[in-house]
XYZ file of N, CA and C in Angstrom:
330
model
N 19.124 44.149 -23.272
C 20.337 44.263 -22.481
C 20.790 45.715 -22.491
N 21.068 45.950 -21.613
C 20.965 47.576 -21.297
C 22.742 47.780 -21.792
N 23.107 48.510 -22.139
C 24.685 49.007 -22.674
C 25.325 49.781 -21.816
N 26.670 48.991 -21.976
C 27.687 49.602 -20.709
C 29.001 50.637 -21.371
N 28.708 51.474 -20.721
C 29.304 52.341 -21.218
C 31.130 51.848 -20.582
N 32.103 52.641 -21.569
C 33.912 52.178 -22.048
C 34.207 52.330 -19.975
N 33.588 53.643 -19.638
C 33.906 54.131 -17.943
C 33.497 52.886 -16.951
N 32.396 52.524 -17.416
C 31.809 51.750 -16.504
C 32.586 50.320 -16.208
N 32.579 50.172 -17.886
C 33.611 48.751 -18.036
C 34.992 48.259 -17.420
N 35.708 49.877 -17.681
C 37.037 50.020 -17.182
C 36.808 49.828 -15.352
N 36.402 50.303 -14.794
C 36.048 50.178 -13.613
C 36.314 48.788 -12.779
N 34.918 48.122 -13.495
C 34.898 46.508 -13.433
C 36.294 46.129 -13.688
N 37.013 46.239 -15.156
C 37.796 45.452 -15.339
C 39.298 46.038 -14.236
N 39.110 47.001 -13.586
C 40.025 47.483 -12.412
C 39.704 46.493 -11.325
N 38.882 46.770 -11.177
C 38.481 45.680 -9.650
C 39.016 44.366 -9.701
N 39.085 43.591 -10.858
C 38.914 42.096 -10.711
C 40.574 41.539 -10.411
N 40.852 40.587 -10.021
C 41.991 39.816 -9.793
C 43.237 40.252 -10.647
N 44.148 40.285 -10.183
C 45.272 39.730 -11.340
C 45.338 38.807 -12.821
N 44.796 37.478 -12.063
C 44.624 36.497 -12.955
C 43.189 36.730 -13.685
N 42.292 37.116 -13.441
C 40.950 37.439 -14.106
C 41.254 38.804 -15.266
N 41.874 39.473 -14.993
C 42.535 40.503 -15.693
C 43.148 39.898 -17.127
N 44.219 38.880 -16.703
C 44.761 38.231 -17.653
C 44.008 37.569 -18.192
N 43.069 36.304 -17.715
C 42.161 36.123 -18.410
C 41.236 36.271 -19.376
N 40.996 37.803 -18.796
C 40.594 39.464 -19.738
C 41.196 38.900 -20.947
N 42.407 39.903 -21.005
C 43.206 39.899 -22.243
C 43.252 39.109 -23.211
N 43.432 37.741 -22.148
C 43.451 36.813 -23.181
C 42.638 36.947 -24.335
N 41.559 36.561 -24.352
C 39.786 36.463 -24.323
C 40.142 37.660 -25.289
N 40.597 38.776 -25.080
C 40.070 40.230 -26.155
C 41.237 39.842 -27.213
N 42.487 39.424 -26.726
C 43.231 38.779 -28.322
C 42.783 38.146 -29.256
N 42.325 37.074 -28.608
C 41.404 36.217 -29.374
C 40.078 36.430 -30.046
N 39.511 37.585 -29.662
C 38.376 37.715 -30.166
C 39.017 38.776 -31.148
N 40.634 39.535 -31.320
C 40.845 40.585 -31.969
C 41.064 39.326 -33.538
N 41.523 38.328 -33.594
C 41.846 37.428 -34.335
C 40.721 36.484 -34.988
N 39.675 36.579 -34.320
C 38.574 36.012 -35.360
C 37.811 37.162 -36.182
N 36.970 36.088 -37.361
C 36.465 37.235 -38.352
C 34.889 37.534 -37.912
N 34.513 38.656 -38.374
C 33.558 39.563 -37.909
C 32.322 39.322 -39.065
N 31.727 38.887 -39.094
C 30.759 39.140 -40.292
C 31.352 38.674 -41.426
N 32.188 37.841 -41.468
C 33.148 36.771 -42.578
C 34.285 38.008 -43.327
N 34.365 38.967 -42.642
C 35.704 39.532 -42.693
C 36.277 39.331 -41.306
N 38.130 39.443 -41.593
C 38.769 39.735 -39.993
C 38.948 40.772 -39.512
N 39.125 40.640 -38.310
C 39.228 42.219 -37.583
C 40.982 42.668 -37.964
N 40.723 43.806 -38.167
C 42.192 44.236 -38.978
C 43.085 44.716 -37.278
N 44.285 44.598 -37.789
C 45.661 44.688 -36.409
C 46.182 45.213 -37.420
N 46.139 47.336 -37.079
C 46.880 47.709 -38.262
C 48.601 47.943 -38.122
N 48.374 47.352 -36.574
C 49.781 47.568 -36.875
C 50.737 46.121 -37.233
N 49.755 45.017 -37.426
C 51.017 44.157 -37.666
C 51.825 43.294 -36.947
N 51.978 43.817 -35.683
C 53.036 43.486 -35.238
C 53.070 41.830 -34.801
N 51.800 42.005 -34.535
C 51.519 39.909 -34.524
C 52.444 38.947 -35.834
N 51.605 39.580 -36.819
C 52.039 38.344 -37.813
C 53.386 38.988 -38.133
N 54.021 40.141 -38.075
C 55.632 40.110 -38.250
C 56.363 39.365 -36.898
N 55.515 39.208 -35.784
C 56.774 37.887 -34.753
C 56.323 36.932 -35.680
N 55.343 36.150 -35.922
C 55.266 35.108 -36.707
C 55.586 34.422 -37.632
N 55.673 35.542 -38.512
C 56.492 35.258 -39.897
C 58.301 35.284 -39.305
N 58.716 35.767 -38.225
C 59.924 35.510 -38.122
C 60.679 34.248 -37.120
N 59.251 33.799 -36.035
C 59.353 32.855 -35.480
C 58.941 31.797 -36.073
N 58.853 31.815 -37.401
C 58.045 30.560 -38.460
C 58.342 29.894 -39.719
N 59.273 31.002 -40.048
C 60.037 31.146 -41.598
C 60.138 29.872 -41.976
N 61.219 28.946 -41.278
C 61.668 28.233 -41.849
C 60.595 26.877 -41.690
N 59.651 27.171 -41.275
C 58.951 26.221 -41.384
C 58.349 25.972 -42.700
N 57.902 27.320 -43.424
C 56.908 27.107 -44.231
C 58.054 27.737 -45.545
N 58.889 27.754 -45.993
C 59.910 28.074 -46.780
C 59.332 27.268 -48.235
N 59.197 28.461 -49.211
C 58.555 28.235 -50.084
C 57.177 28.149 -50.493
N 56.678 28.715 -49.253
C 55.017 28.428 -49.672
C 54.941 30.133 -49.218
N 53.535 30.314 -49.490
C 52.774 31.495 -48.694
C 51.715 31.107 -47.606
N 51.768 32.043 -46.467
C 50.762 31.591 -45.563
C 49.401 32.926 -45.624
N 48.700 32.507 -45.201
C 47.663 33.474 -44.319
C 47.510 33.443 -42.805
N 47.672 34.411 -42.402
C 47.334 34.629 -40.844
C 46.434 35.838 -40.315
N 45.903 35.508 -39.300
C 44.692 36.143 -38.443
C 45.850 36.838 -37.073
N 46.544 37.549 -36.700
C 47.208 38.053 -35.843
C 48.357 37.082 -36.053
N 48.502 36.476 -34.877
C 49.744 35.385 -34.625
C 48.776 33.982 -34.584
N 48.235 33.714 -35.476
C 47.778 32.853 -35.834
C 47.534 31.968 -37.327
N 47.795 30.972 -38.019
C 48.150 30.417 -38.726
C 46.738 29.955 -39.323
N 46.137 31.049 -40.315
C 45.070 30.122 -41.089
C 44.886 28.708 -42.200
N 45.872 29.141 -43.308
C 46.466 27.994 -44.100
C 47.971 28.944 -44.708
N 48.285 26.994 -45.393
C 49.114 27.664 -46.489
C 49.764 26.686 -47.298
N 50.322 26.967 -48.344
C 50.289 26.611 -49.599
C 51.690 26.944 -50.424
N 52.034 26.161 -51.456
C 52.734 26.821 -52.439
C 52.033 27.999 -53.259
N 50.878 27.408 -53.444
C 50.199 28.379 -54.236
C 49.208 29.667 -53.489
N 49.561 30.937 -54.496
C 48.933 31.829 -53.519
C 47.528 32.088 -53.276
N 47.065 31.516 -54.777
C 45.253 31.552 -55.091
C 44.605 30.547 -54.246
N 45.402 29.422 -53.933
C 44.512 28.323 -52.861
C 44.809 28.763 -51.597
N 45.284 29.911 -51.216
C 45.718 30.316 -49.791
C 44.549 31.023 -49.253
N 44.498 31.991 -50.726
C 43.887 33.078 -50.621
C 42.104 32.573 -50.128
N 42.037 31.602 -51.093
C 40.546 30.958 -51.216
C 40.483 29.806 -50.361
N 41.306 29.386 -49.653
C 41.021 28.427 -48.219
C 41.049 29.750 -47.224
N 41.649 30.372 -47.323
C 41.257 32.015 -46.363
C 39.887 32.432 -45.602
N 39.593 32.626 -47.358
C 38.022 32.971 -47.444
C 37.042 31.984 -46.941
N 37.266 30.733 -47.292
C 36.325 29.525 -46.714
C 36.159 29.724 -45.678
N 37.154 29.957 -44.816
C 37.394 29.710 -43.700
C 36.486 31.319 -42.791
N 36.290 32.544 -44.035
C 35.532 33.542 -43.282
C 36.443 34.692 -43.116
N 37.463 34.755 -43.466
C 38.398 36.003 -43.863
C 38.644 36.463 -44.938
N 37.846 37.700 -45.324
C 37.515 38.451 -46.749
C 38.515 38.806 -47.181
N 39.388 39.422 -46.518
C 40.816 40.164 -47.287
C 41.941 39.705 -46.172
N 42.647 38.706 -46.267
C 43.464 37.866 -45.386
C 45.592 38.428 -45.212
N 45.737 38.686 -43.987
C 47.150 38.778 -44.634
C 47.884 37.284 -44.731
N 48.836 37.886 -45.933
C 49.311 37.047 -46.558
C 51.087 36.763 -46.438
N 51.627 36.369 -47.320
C 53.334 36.690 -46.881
C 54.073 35.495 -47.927
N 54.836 35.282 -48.235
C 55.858 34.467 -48.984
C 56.635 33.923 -48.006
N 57.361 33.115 -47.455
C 58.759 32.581 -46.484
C 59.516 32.379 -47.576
N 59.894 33.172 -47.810
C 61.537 32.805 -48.524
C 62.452 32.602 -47.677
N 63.305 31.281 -48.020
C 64.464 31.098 -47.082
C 65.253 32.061 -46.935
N 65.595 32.103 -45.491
C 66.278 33.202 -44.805
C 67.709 32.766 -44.791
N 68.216 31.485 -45.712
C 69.573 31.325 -45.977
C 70.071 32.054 -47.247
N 68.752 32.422 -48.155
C 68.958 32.513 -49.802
C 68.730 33.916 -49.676
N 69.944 34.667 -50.632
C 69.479 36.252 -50.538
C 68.137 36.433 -51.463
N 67.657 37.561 -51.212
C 66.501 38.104 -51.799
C 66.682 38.339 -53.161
N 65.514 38.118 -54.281
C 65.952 38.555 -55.662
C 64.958 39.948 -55.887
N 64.917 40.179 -54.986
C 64.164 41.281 -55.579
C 65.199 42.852 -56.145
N 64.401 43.681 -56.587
C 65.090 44.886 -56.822
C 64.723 45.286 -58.152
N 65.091 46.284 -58.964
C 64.522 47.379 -59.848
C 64.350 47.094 -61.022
């Protein structure tokens, strides 16, 4: 299979429909969210799983989750079975997160 160069691609992906475009996108989110060789593809900025963790909180309050972008791998009270249903699942170094209720102040500090 002969290799298409980033110019060539862009081109194509100019030409095509509106909705084929979107289609596009779709399709490249989703492939940004699965794992690669049983690691995931890293999103360094985040910004997926911080809507998530804030459109989700109170769902999972008290446990920790793992997520692949804005996507929900497992989760758990515990953080070692999160971590290691993660991995089963083909994500080497997984992000992770706590939901602490967003009624209860934070205990953290020095």
């Amino acid at each position: 299979m002969e290799t298409v160069a980033y110019e060539q691609a862009l081109s194509v992906v100019e030409a095509l429909l509106p909705e084929d475009q979107r289609r596009l996108w779709q399709w490249l989110e989703e492939k940004q969210s699965q794992p690669v060789n049983g690691a995931a593809r890293i999103d360094s900025g985040r910004e997926r799983e911080m809507r998530w963790l804030s459109q989700h909180r109170s769902e999972y309050v008290g446990q920790w989750v793992a997520l692949a972008g804005d996507r929900l791998i497992c989760h758990d009270a515990d953080l070692g079975k999160v971590f290691d249903e993660a991995q089963q699942q083909g994500f080497e170094s997984p992000f992770t997160a706590f939901m602490e209720d967003p009624e209860r102040p934070s205990m953290g500090g020095w």
